[in-house]
Coordinates of C-alpha atoms and ligand atoms in Angstrom, one line a residue:
X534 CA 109.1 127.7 106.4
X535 CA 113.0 126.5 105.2
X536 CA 114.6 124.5 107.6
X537 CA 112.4 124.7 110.4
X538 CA 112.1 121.5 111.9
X539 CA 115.6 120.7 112.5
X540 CA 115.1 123.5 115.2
X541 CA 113.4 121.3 117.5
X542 CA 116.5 120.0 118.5
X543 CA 117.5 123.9 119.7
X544 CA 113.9 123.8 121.2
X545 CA 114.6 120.7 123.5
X546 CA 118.3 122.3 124.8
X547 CA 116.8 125.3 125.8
X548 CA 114.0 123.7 127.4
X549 CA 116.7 122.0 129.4
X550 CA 118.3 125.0 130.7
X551 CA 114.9 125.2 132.6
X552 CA 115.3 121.7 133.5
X553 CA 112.6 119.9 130.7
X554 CA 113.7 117.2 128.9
X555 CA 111.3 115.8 126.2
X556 CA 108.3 114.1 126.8
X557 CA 110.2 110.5 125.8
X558 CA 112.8 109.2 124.1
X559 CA 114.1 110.8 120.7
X560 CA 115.6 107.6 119.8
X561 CA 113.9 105.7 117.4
X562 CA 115.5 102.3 118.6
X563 CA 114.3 103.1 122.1
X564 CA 110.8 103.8 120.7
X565 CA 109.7 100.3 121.0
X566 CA 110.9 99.2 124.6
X567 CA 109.6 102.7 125.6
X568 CA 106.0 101.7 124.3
X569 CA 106.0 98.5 125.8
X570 CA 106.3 100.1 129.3
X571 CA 103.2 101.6 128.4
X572 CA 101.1 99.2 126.7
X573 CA 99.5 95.5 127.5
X574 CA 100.9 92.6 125.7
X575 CA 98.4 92.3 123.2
X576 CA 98.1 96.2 121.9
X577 CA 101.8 96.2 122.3
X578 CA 102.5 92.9 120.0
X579 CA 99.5 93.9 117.7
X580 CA 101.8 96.9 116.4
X581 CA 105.4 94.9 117.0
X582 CA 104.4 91.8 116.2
X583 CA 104.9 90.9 112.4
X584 CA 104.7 87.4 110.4
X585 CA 105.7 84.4 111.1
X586 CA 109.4 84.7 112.4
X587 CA 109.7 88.3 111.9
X588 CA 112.2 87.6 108.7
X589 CA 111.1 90.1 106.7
X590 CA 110.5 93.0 109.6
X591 CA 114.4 92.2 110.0
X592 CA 115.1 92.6 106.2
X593 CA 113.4 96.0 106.3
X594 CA 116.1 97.1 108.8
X595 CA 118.6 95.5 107.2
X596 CA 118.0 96.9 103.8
X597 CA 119.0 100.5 105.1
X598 CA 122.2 99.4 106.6
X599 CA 122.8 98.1 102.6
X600 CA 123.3 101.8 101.6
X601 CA 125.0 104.3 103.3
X602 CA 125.2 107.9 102.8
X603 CA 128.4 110.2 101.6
X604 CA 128.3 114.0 103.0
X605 CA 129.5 116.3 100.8
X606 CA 130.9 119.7 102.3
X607 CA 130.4 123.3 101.9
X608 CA 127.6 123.3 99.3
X609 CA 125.6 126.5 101.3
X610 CA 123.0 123.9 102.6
X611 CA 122.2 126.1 105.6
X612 CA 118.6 127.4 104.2
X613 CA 117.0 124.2 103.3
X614 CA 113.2 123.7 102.1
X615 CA 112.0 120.7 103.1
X616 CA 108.9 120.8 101.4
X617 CA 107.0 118.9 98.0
X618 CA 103.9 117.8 96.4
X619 CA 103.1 114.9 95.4
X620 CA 99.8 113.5 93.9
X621 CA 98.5 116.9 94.4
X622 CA 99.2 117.6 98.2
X623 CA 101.4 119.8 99.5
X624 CA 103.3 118.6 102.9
X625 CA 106.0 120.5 104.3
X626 CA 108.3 117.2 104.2
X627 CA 108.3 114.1 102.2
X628 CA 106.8 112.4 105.0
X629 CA 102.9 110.9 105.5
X630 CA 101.8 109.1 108.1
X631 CA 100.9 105.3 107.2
X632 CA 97.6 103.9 107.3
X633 CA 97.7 102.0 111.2
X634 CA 94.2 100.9 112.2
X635 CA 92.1 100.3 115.0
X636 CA 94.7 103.1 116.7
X637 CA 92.3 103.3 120.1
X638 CA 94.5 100.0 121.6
X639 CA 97.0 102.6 121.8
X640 CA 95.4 105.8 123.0
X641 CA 91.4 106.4 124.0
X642 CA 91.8 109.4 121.2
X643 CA 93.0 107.0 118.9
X644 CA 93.1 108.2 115.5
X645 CA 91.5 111.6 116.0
X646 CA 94.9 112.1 117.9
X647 CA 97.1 111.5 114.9
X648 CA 94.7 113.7 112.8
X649 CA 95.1 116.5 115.4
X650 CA 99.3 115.9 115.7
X651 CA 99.3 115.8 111.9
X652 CA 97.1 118.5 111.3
X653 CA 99.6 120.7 113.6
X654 CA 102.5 120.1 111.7
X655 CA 100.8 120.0 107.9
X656 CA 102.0 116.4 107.7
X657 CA 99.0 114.5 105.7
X658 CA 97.7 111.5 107.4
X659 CA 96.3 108.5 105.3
X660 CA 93.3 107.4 107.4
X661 CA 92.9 103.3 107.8
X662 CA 89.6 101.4 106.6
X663 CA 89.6 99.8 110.0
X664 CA 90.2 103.2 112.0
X665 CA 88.6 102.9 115.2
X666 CA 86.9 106.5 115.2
X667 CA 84.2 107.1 111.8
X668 CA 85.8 108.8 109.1
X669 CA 84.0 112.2 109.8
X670 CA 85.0 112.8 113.0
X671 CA 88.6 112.0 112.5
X672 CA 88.3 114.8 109.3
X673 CA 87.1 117.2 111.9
X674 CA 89.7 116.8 114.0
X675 CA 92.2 117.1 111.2
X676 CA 90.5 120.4 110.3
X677 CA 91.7 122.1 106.9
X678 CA 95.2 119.4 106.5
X679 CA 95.7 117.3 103.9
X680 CA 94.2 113.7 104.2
X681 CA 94.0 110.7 102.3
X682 CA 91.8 107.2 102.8
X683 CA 93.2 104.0 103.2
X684 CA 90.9 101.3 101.1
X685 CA 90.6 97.9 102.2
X686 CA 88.3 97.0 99.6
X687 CA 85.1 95.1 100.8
X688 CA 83.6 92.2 98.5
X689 CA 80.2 94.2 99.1
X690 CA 80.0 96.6 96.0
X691 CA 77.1 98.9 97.6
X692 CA 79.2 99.7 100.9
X693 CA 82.4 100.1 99.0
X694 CA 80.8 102.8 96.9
X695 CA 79.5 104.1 100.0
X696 CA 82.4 104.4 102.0
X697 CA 84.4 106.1 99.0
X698 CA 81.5 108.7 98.8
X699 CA 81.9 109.5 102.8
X700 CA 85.7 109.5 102.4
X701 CA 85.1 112.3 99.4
X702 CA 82.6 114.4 101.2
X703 CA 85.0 114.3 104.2
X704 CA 87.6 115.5 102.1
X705 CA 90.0 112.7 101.8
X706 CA 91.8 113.9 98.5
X707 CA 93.5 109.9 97.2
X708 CA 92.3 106.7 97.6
X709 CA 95.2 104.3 98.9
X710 CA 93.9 101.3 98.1
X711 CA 96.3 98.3 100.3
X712 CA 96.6 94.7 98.1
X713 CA 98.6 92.8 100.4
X714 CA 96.4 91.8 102.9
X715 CA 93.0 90.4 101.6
X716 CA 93.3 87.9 104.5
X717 CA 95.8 88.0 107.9
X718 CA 99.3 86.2 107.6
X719 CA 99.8 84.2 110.3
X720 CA 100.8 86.4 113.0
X721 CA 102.1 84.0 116.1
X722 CA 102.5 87.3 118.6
X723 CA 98.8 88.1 118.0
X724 CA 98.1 84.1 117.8
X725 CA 99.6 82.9 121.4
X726 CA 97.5 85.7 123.1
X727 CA 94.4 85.2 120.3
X728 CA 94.0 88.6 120.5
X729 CA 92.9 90.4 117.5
X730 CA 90.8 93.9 117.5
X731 CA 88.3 93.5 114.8
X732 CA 86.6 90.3 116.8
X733 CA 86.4 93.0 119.8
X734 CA 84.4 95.7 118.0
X735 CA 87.6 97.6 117.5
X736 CA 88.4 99.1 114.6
X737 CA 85.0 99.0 112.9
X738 CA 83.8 102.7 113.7
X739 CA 82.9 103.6 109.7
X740 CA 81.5 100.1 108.4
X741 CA 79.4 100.2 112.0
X742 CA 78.2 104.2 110.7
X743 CA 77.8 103.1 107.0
X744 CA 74.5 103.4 106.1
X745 CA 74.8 101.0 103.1
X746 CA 76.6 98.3 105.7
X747 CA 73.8 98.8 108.4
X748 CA 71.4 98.4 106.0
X749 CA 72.8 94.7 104.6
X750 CA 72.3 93.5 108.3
X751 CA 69.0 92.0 109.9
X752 CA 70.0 93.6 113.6
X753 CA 72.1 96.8 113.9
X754 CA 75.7 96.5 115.6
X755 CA 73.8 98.0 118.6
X756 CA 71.3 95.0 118.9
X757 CA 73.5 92.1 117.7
X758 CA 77.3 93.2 118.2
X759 CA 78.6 89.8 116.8
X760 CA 76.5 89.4 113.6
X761 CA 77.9 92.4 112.9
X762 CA 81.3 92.1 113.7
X763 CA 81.3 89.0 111.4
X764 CA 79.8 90.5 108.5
X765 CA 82.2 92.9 108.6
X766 CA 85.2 90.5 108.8
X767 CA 83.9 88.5 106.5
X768 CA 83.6 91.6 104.1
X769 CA 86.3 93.6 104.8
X770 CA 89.6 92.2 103.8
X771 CA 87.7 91.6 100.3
X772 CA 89.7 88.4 98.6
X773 CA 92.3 88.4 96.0
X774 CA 91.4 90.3 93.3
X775 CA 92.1 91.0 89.9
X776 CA 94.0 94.0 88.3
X777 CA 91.0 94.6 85.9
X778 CA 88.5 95.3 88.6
X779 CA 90.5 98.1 89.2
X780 CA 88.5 100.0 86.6
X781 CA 85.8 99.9 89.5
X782 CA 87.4 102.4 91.5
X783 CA 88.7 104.7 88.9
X784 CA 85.1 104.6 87.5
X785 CA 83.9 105.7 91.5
X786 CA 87.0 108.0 92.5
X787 CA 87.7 111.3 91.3
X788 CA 91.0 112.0 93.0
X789 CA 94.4 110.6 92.9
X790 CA 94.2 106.5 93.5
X791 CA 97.7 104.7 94.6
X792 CA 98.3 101.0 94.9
X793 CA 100.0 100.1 98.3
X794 CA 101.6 97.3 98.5
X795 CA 103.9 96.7 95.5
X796 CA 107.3 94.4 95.5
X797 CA 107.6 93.1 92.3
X798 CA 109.1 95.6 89.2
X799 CA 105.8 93.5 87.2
X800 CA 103.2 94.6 89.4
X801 CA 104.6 98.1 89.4
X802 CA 104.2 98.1 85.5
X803 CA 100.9 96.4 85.8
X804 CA 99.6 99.2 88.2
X805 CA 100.4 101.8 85.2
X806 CA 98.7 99.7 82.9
X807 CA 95.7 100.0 85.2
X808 CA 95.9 103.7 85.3
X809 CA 96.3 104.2 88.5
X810 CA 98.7 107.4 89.7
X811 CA 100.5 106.1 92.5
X812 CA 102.0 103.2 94.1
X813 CA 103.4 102.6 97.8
X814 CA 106.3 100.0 97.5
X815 CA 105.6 98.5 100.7
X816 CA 105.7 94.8 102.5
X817 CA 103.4 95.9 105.4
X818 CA 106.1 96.8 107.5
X819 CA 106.9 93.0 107.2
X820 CA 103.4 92.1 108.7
X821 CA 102.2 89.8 105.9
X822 CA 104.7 87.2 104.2
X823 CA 107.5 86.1 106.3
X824 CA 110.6 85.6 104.4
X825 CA 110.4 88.2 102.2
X826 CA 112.3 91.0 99.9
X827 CA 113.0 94.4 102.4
X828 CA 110.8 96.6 101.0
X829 CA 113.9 98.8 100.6
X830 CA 116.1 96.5 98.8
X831 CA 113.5 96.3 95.7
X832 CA 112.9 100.0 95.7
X833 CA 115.4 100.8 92.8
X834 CA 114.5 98.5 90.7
X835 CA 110.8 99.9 90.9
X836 CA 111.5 103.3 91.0
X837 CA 113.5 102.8 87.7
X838 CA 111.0 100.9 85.9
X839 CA 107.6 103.1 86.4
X840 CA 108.9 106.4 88.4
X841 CA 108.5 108.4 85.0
X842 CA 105.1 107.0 85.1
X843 CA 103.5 107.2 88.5
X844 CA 104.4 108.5 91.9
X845 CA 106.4 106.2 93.2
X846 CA 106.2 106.3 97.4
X847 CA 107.6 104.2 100.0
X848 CA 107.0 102.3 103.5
X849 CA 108.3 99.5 105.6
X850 CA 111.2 100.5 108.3
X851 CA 111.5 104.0 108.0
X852 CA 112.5 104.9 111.7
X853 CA 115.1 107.6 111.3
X854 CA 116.1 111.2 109.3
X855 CA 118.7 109.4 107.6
X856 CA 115.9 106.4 106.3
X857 CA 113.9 108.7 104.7
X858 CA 117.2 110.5 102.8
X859 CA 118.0 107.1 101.8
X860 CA 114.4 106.1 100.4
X861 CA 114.2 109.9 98.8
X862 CA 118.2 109.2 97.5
X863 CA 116.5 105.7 96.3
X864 CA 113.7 107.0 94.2
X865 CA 110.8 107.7 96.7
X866 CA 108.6 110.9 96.1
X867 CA 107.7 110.2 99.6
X868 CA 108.0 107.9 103.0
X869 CA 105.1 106.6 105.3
X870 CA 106.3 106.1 108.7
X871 CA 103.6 103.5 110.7
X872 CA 104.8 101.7 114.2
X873 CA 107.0 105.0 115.3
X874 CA 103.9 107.3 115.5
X875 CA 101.9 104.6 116.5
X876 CA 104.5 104.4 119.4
X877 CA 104.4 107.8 120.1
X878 CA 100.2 107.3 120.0
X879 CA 101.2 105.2 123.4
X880 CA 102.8 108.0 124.9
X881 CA 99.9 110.5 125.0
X882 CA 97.9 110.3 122.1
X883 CA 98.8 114.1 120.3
X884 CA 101.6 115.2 122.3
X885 CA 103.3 111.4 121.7
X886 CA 102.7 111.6 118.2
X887 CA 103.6 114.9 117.5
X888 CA 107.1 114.4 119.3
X889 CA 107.7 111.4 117.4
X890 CA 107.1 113.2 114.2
X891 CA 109.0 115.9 115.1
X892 CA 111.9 114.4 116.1
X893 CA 111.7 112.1 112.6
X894 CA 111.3 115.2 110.7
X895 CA 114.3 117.1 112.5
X896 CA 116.3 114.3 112.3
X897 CA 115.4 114.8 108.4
X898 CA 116.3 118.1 108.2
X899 CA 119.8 118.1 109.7
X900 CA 120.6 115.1 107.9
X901 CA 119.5 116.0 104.3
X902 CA 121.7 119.3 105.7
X903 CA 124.6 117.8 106.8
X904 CA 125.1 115.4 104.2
X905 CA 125.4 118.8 101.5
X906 CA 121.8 119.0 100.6
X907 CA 119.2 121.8 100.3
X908 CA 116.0 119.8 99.7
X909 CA 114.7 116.4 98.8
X910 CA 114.8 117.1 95.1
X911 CA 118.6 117.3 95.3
X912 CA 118.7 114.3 96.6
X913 CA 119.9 110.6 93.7
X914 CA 121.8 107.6 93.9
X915 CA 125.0 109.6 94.2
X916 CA 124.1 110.5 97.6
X917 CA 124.3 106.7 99.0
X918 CA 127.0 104.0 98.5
X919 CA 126.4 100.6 98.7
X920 CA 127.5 98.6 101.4
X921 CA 130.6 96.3 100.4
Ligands
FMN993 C1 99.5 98.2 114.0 C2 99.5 98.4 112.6 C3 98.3 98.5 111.9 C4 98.3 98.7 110.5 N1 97.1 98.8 109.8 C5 97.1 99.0 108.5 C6 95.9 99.3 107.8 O1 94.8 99.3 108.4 N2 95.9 99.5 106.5 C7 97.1 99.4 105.8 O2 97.1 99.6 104.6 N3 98.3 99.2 106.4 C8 98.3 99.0 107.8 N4 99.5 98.8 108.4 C9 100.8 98.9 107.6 C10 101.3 100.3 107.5 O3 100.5 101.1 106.7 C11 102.7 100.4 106.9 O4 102.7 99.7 105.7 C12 103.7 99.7 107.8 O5 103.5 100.0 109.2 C13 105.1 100.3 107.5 O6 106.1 99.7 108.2 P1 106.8 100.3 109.5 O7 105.8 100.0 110.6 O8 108.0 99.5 109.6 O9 107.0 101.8 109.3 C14 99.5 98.7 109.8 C15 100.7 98.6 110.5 C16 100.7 98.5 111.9 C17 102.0 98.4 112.6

């Protein structure tokens, strides 16, 4: 439906006339502080926190302050379609939701929350590797939406293959396959309060159902909780591999496969080589190398060299209607949001994330509007100017 989400902003005055306000905040910079209200110190800094001294969570911010948009008038954007496809999925907005594991330290419902809050509004989720509910049951709460799977890409051949055939039969359409974190940047947040999920059992619902990962171990996870939980941190990560083991998993996927993680115009041009369809220009939302490029600021550059090529999508510091203009204006078929829904995850598990969507997505709407534009395809560089 044209236009529809910016409506949610009629939808919360009227509600006030009865005297409702929404559930929380609709500002994105009051997001966090909000969360934190809600949360202990160590859920709340797992999703905060990024590495080292947070340099390169700063630059992500940063970066969209570089670039600033230039409304144009009376171009008849009143009936806008938000809508496009990419990689084969529909979504009513150039929006996904990022792959955020081990999602129950926010909400009980963890994960099958998001797929229920996505699955409302059509907005496809990519499900994490280290989701904290098993990849069937978080399809059945996502019901008939789109959904794609999040690979970390264990060093065990057998239960990779295994968890890409459970992904398939649950009707995960692309294989989002993340290469910047084969092991954990130092993290000082998560460090001072040693607290990471993994080593608690959370976040390891589909290796802990895997048949092919159950079978590898002498005790099931029921019986010996640690030897599992360190098989499956010793596996899961996998190491640094190579670009020509990618052939692996084209040879074992069907669908769509995308590389997430890409900074460098080089390693977007090796990922065509490799014959991959997609790539996520992403820094981890800053989470693993302090001191690094905004994810933003080398978005161009990539979009240029390969976006003829391959789909060309985008994460790291998305928080607002006018970010995802900019990252669309920039060359982006498409923006993952991660720590905003995961905030909104705090606030009531499908309601919270559902607001927060919908308010990112309004925002969206009656921005791309108000700045003279009718959908994302109308959107180039001649939207933005950089910042002197
Ligand atoms: C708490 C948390 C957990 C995450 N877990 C994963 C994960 O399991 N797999 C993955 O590829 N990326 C993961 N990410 C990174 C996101 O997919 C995404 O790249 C990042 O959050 C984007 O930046 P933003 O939070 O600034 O929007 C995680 C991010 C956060 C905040």
């Amino acid at each position: 439906m044209p236009g529809t989400f910016g409506s949610y902003q009629n939808e919360i005055y009227l509600q006030g006339l009865a005297g409702t306000v929404p559930p929380f905040t609709t500002d994105p910079d009051a997001l966090e502080a909000s969360a934190r209200e809600r949360l202990g110190p160590g859920p709340f800094w797992y999703v905060a926190g990024a590495a080292g001294t947070g340099a390169t969570a700063r630059a992500n911010r940063e970066a969209f302050d570089d670039w600033r948009i230039v409304p144009r008038m009376l171009t008849d954007a009143t009936t806008r379609h938000l809508g496009t496809t990419v990689l084969g999925t529909t979504m009513p907005a150039p929006v996904l939701l990022a792959p955020v594991g081990v999602q129950s330290i926010l909400h009980p419902d963890g994960e099958l929350a998001t797929a229920r809050a996505a699955a409302e509004l059509g907005v496809p989720m990519i499900l994490s590797t280290a989701s904290s509910h098993t990849l069937e049951d978080v399809a059945e709460a996502n019901g008939d939406a789109p959904r794609w799977f999040q690979l970390y890409w264990p060093n065990d051949p057998e239960v990779c293959l295994s968890i890409l055939d459970r992904a398939k039969k649950a009707g995960f359409t692309a294989l989002v396959v993340t290469l910047d974190t084969w092991t954990l940047a130092w993290r000082p947040h998560d460090l001072d309060s040693a607290y990471l999920p993994f080593l608690r059992a959370v976040g390891t619902a589909i290796p802990f159902s895997d048949p092919a990962f159950r079978a590898g171990l002498e005790k099931s996870p029921e019986d010996d909780l640690p030897m599992a939980i360190l098989r499956w941190v010793h596996l899961f990560t996998g190491t640094d591999k190579s670009w020509d083991q990618l052939a692996f998993l084209r040879e074992h996927w069907d669908g769509p496969i995308l590389l997430k993680g890409i900074q460098h115009v080089d390693d977007a041009r090796k990922a065509v080589d490799a014959g991959v369809q997609g790539i996520v220009v992403s820094n981890h939302g800053g989470r693993q190398v302090d001191g690094a490029v905004a994810s933003l600021e080398v978005l161009p550059e990539i979009a240029d060299a390969v976006g003829e090529q391959v789909d060309v999508l985008f994460d790291s510091g998305v928080r607002t209607g006018a970010d995802v203009v900019k990252a669309v204006a920039l060359g982006a078929k498409a923006v993952l949001v991660g720590r905003p829904f995961a905030y909104g995850l705090a606030h009531g598990g499908q309601v919270g994330v559902r607001h927060v969507l919908r308010s990112l997505l309004a925002d969206f709407d009656l921005t791309l509007g108000l700045s003279g534009h009718r959908s994302p395809a109308e959107l180039n560089r001649d939207a933005l100017r950089a910042r002197r």
